[in-house]
Coordinates of C-alpha atoms and ligand atoms in Angstrom, one line a residue:
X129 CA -27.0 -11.1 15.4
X130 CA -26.1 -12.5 12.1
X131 CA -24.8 -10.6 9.1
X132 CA -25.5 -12.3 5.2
X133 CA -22.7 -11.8 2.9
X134 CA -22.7 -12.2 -0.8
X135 CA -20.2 -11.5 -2.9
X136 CA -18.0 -14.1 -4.3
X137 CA -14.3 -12.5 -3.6
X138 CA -15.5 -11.5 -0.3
X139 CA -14.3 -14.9 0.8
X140 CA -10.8 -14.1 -0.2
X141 CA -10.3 -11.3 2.6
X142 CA -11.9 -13.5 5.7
X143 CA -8.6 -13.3 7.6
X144 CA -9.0 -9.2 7.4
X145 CA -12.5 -9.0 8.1
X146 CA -14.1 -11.9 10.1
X147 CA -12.3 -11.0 13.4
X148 CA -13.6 -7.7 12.9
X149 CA -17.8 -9.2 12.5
X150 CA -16.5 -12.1 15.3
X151 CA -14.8 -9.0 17.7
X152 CA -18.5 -7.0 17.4
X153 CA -20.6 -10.3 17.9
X154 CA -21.7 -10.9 14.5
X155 CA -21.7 -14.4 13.0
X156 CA -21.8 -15.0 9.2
X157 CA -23.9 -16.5 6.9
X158 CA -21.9 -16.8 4.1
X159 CA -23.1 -17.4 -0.1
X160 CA -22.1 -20.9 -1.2
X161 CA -24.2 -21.1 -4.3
X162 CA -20.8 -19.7 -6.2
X163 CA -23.1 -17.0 -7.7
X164 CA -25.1 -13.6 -7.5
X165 CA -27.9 -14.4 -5.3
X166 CA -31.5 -14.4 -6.6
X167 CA -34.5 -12.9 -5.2
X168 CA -35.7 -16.0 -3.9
X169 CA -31.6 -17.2 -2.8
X170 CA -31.7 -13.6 -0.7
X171 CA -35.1 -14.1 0.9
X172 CA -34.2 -17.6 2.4
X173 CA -31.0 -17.2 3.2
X174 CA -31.6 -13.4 5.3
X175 CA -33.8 -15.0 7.0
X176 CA -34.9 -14.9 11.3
X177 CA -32.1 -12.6 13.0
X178 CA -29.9 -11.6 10.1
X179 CA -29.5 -7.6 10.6
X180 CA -27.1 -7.1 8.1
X181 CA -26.1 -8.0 4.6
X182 CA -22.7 -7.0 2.9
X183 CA -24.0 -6.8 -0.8
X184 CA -22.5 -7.2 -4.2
X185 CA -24.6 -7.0 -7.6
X186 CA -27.8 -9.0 -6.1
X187 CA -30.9 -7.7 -6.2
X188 CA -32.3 -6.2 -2.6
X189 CA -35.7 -5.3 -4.4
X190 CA -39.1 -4.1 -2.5
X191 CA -40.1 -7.6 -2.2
X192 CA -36.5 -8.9 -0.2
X193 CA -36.0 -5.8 1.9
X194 CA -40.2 -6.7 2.9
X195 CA -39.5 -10.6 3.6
X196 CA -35.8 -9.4 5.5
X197 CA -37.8 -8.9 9.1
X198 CA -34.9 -8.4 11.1
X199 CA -32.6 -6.3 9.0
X200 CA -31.3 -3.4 10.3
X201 CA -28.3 -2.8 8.1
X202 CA -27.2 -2.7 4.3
X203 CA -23.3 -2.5 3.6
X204 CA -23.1 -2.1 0.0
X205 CA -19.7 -3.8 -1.2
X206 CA -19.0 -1.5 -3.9
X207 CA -19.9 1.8 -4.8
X208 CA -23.3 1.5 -7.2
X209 CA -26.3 1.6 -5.0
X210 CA -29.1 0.6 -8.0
X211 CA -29.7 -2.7 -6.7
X212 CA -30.9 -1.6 -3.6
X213 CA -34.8 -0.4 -3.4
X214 CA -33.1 2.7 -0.9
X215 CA -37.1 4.1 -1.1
X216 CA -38.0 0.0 0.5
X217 CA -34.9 0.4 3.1
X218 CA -36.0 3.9 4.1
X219 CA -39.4 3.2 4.8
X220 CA -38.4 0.7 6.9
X221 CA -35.2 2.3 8.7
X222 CA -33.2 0.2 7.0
X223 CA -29.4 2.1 7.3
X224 CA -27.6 2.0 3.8
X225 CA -24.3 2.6 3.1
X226 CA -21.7 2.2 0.8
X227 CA -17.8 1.6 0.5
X228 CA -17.2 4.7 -1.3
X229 CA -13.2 5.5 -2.5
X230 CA -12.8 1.6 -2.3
X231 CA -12.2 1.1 -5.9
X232 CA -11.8 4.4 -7.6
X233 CA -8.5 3.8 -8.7
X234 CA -9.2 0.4 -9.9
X235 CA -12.0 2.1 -12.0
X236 CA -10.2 4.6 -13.4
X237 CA -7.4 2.7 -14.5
X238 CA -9.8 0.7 -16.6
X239 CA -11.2 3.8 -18.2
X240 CA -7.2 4.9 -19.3
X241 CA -7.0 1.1 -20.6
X242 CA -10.5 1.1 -22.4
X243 CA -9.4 4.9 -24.0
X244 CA -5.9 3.2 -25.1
X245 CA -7.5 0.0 -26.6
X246 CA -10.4 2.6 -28.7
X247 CA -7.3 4.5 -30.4
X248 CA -4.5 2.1 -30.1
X249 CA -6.4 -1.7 -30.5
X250 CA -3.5 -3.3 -29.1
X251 CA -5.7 -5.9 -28.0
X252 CA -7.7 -6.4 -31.2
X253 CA -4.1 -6.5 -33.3
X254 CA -2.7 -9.0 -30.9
X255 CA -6.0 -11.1 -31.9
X256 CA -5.1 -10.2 -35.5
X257 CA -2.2 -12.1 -35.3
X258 CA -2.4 -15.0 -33.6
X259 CA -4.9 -16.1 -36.2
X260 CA -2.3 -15.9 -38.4
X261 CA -3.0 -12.4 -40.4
X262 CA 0.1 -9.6 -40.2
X263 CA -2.3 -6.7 -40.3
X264 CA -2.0 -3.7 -38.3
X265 CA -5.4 -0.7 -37.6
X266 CA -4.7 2.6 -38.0
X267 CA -4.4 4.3 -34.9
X268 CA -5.2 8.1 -33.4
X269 CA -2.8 9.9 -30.7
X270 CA -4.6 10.9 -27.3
X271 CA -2.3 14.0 -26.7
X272 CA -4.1 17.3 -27.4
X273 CA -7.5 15.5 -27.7
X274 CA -10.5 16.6 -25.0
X275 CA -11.3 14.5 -22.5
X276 CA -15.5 14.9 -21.3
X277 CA -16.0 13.2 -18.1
X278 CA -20.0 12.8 -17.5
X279 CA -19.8 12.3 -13.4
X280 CA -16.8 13.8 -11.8
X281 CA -17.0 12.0 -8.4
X282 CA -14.0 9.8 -6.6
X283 CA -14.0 7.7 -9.6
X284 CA -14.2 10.9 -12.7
X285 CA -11.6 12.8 -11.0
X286 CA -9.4 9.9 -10.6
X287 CA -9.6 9.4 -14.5
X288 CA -9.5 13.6 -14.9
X289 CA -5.8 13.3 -13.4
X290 CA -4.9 10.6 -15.4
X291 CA -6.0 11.8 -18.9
X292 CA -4.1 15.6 -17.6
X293 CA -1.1 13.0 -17.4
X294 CA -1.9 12.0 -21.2
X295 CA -1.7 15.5 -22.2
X296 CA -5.4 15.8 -22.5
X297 CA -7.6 18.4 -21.9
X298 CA -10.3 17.6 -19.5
X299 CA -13.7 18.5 -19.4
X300 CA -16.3 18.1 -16.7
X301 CA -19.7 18.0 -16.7
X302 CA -21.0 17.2 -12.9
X303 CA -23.8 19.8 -11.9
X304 CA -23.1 19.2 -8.1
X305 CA -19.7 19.5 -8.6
X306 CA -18.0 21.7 -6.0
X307 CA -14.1 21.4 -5.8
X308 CA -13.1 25.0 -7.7
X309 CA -9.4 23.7 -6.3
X310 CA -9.5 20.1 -7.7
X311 CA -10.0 22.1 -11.4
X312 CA -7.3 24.9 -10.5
X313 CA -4.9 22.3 -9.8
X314 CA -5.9 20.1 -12.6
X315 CA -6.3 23.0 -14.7
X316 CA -9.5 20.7 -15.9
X317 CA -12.7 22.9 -17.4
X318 CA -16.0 22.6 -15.4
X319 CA -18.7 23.1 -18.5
X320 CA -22.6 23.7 -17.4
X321 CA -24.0 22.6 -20.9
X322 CA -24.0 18.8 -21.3
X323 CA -24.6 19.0 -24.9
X324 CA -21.9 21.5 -25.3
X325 CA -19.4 18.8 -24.1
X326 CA -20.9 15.9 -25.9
X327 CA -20.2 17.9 -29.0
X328 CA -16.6 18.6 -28.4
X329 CA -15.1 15.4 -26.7
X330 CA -12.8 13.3 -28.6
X331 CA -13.6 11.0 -25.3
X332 CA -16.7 10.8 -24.1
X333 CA -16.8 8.6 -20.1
X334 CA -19.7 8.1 -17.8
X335 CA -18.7 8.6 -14.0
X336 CA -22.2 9.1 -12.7
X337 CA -25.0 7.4 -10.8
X338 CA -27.6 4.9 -12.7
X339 CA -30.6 6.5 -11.2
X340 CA -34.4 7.2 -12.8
X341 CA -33.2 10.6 -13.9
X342 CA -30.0 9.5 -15.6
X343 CA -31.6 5.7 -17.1
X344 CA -30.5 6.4 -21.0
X345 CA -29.1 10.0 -20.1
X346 CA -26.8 8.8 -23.6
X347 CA -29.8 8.1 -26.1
X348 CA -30.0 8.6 -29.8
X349 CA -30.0 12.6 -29.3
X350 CA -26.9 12.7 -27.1
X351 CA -25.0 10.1 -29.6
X352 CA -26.0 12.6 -32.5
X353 CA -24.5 15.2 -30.9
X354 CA -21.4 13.5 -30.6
X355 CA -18.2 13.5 -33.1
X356 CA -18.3 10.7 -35.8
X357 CA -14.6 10.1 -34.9
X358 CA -15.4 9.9 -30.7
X359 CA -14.9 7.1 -28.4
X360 CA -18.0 6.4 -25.7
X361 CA -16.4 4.9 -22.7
X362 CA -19.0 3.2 -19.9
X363 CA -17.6 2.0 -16.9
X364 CA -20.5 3.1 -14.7
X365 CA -24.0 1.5 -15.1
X366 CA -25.1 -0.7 -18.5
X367 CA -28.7 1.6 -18.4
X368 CA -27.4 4.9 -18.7
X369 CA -26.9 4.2 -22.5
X370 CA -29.6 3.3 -25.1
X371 CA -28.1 0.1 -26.5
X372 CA -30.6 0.3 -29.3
X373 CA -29.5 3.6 -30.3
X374 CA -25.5 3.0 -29.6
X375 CA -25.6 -0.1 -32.2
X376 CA -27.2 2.1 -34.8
X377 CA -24.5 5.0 -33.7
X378 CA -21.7 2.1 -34.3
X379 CA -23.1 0.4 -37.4
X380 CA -24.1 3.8 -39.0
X381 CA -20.7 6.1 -38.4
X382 CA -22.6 8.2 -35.7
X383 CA -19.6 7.7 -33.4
X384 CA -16.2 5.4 -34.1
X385 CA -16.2 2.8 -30.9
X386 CA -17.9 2.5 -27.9
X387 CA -15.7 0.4 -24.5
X388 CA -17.9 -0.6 -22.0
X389 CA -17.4 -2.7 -18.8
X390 CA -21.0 -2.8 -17.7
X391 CA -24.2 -3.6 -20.0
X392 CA -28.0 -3.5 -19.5
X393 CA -28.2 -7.1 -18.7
X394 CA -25.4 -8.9 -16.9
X395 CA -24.4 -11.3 -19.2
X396 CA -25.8 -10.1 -21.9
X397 CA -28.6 -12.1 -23.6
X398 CA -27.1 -14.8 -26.1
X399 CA -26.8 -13.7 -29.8
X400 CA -26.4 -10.0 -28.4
X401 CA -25.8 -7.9 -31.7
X402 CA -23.8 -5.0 -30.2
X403 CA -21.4 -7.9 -29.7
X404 CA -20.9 -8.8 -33.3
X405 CA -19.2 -5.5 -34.0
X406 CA -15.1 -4.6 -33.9
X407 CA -16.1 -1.3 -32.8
X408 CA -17.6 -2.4 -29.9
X409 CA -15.6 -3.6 -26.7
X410 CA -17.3 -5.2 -23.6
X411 CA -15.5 -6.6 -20.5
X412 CA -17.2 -8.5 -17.7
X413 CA -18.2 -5.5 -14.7
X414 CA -14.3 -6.2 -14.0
X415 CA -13.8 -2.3 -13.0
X416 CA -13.1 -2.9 -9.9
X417 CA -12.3 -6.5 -9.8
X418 CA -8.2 -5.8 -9.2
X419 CA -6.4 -7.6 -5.7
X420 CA -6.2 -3.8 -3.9
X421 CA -9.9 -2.7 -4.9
X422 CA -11.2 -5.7 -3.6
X423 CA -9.4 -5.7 -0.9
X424 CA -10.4 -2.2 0.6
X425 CA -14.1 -3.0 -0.9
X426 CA -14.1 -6.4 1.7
X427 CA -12.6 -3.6 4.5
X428 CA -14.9 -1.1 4.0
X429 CA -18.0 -2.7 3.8
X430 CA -17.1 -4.5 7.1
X431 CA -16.4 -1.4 8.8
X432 CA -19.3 -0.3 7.9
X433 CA -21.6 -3.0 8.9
X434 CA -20.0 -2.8 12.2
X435 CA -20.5 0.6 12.8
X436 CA -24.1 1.0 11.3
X437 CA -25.0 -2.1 14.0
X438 CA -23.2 -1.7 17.0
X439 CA -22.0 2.3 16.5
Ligands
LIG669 P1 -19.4 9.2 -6.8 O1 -20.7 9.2 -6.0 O2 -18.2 9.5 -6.1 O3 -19.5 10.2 -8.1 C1 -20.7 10.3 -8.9 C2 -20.7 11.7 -9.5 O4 -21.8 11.8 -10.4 C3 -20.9 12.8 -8.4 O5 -19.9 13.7 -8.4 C4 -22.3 13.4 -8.8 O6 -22.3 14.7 -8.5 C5 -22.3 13.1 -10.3 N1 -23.6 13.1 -10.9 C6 -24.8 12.7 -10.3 N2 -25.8 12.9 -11.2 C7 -25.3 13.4 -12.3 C8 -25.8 13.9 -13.5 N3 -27.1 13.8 -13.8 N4 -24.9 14.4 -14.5 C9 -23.6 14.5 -14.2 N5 -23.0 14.1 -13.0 C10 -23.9 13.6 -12.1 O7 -19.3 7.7 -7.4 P2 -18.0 7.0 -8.1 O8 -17.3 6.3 -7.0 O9 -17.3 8.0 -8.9 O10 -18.8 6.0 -9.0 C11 -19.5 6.4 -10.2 C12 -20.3 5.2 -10.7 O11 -19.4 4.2 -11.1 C13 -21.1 4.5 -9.6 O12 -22.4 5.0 -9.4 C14 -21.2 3.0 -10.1 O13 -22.4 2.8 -10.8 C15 -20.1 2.9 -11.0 N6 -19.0 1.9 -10.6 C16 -18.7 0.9 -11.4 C17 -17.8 0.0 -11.1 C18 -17.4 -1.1 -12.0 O14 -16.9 -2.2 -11.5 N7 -17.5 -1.0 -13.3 C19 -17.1 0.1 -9.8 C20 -17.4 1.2 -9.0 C21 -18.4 2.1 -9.4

């Protein structure tokens, strides 16, 4: 049995993992091409007895999982499941799984670092002066401010405790949230009325699933709800935000900055306008691309292969 793996860094934790596929009889096929794999890249290289793929960002769309004969198994390395068809794999009996509390930390970290950079533009400054110019940007303090997490899951709860450190308060809006402790202990405000929290957030951070029901969930209405001073953070999926709309929201003084590690297309398409603006901060999907999220994320994902094929 032979087990496809993509991602990149995954080749940095073969010492950890590879006894681990070698111990349950499962050879790899590793990707050489240096790169995210394309349709095409998937469909030749899962070819006769590959059961399993450990899976970054690349696409595993109707049209792979179909051409993918043999697979048994999808170990997603990573939390964000969009890339899979899971409708394709289930039809099929295709067993998916993801690494989930690999890289919530990691995640969440990046959120408090995005939040900082929106009020603080230590960043930006440092830019500021190395071309020469001794200017500083006015800047806004974080204590006292709210906090609305959209999606409080392993990553939004991770970023609740850390804004509660801030001095924050912390609002949740997660309709299948269930952890009455988690806000006791927190003392963080569950709210039912999305709009509600969009309207009174300083801090407004997406923690949720990209799926058809949330695709654009922050559109034109949701940015006009929001303060004209309020910071958009995004470090979950590029599609649940209207990019058309945020520009007009950033260009117009709908809302004061928008910090986003993920975007609609991965890399954006050259001459990208949202990127000509000061008030607008992408990063490269580098959430959880730190040494310990990686790390577990290689970990996981092989345990998890393992166990969905030889359980
Ligand atoms: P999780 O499954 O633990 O949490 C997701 C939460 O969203 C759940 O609590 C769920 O109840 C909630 N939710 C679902 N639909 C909702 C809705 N319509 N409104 C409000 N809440 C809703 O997942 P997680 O580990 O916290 O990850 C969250 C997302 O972050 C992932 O789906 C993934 O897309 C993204 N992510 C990005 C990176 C990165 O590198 N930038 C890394 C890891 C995860």
């Amino acid at each position: 049995m032979k087990v496809l793996i993509t991602p990149k860094s995954f080749k940095n934790y073969r010492e950890l993992t590879y006894p681990l596929l070698e111990s349950a009889g499962l050879q790899v096929i590793e990707n050489n091409t240096g790169s995210t794999l394309s349709e095409a890249e998937l469909i030749s290289l899962a070819g006769e007895g590959v059961a399993g793929i450990i899976v970054g960002l690349d696409p595993l769309s109707e049209r792979v999982i179909a051409h993918c004969r043999d697979l048994r198994a999808i170990s997603k390395y990573g939390v964000g499941l969009d890339n899979i068809d899971l409708v394709a794999a289930a039809k099929r009996n295709i067993q998916v799984k993801n690494a989930l509390g690999s890289n919530n930390t990691s995640v969440a970290e990046l959120t408090i670092a995005f939040m900082f950079e929106a009020v603080r533009h230590v960043g930006a400054q440092g830019v500021i002066v190395k071309a020469g110019r001794w200017e500083r940007i006015m800047g806004l303090e974080l204590t006292g401010k709210t906090m609305g997490l959209i999606g409080a899951g392993q990553i939004g709860r991770e970023v609740a405790k850390r804004a509660r450190g801030l001095l924050m308060n912390v609002h949740i809006f997660d309709p299948y949230f269930d952890d009455v402790s988690f806000l006791e202990r927190h003392q963080v405000k569950l709210v039912d009325n999305l709009e509600a929290l969009l309207a009174r957030a300083d801090v407004v951070s997406l923690h949720l699933p990209l799926t058809p029901n949330t695709k654009h969930l922050i559109d034109r209405v949701a940015l006009q709800l929001m303060k004209k001073s309020a910071v958009l953070i995004n470090t979950s999926r590029g599609e649940l935000v209207d990019e058309e709309a945020l520009y007009e929201a950033l260009t117009t003084g709908g809302i004061a900055y928008a910090a986003t590690d993920v975007f609609s297309a991965e890399p954006p398409a050259p001459g990208e306008k949202l990127l000509n603006l000061s008030n607008f901060l992408l990063t490269p999907h580098t959430g959880a691309y730190t040494r310990e999220a990686n790390e577990r994320m290689a970990l996981y994902s092989t345990q998890n292969i393992v166990t969905m094929l030889k359980g």
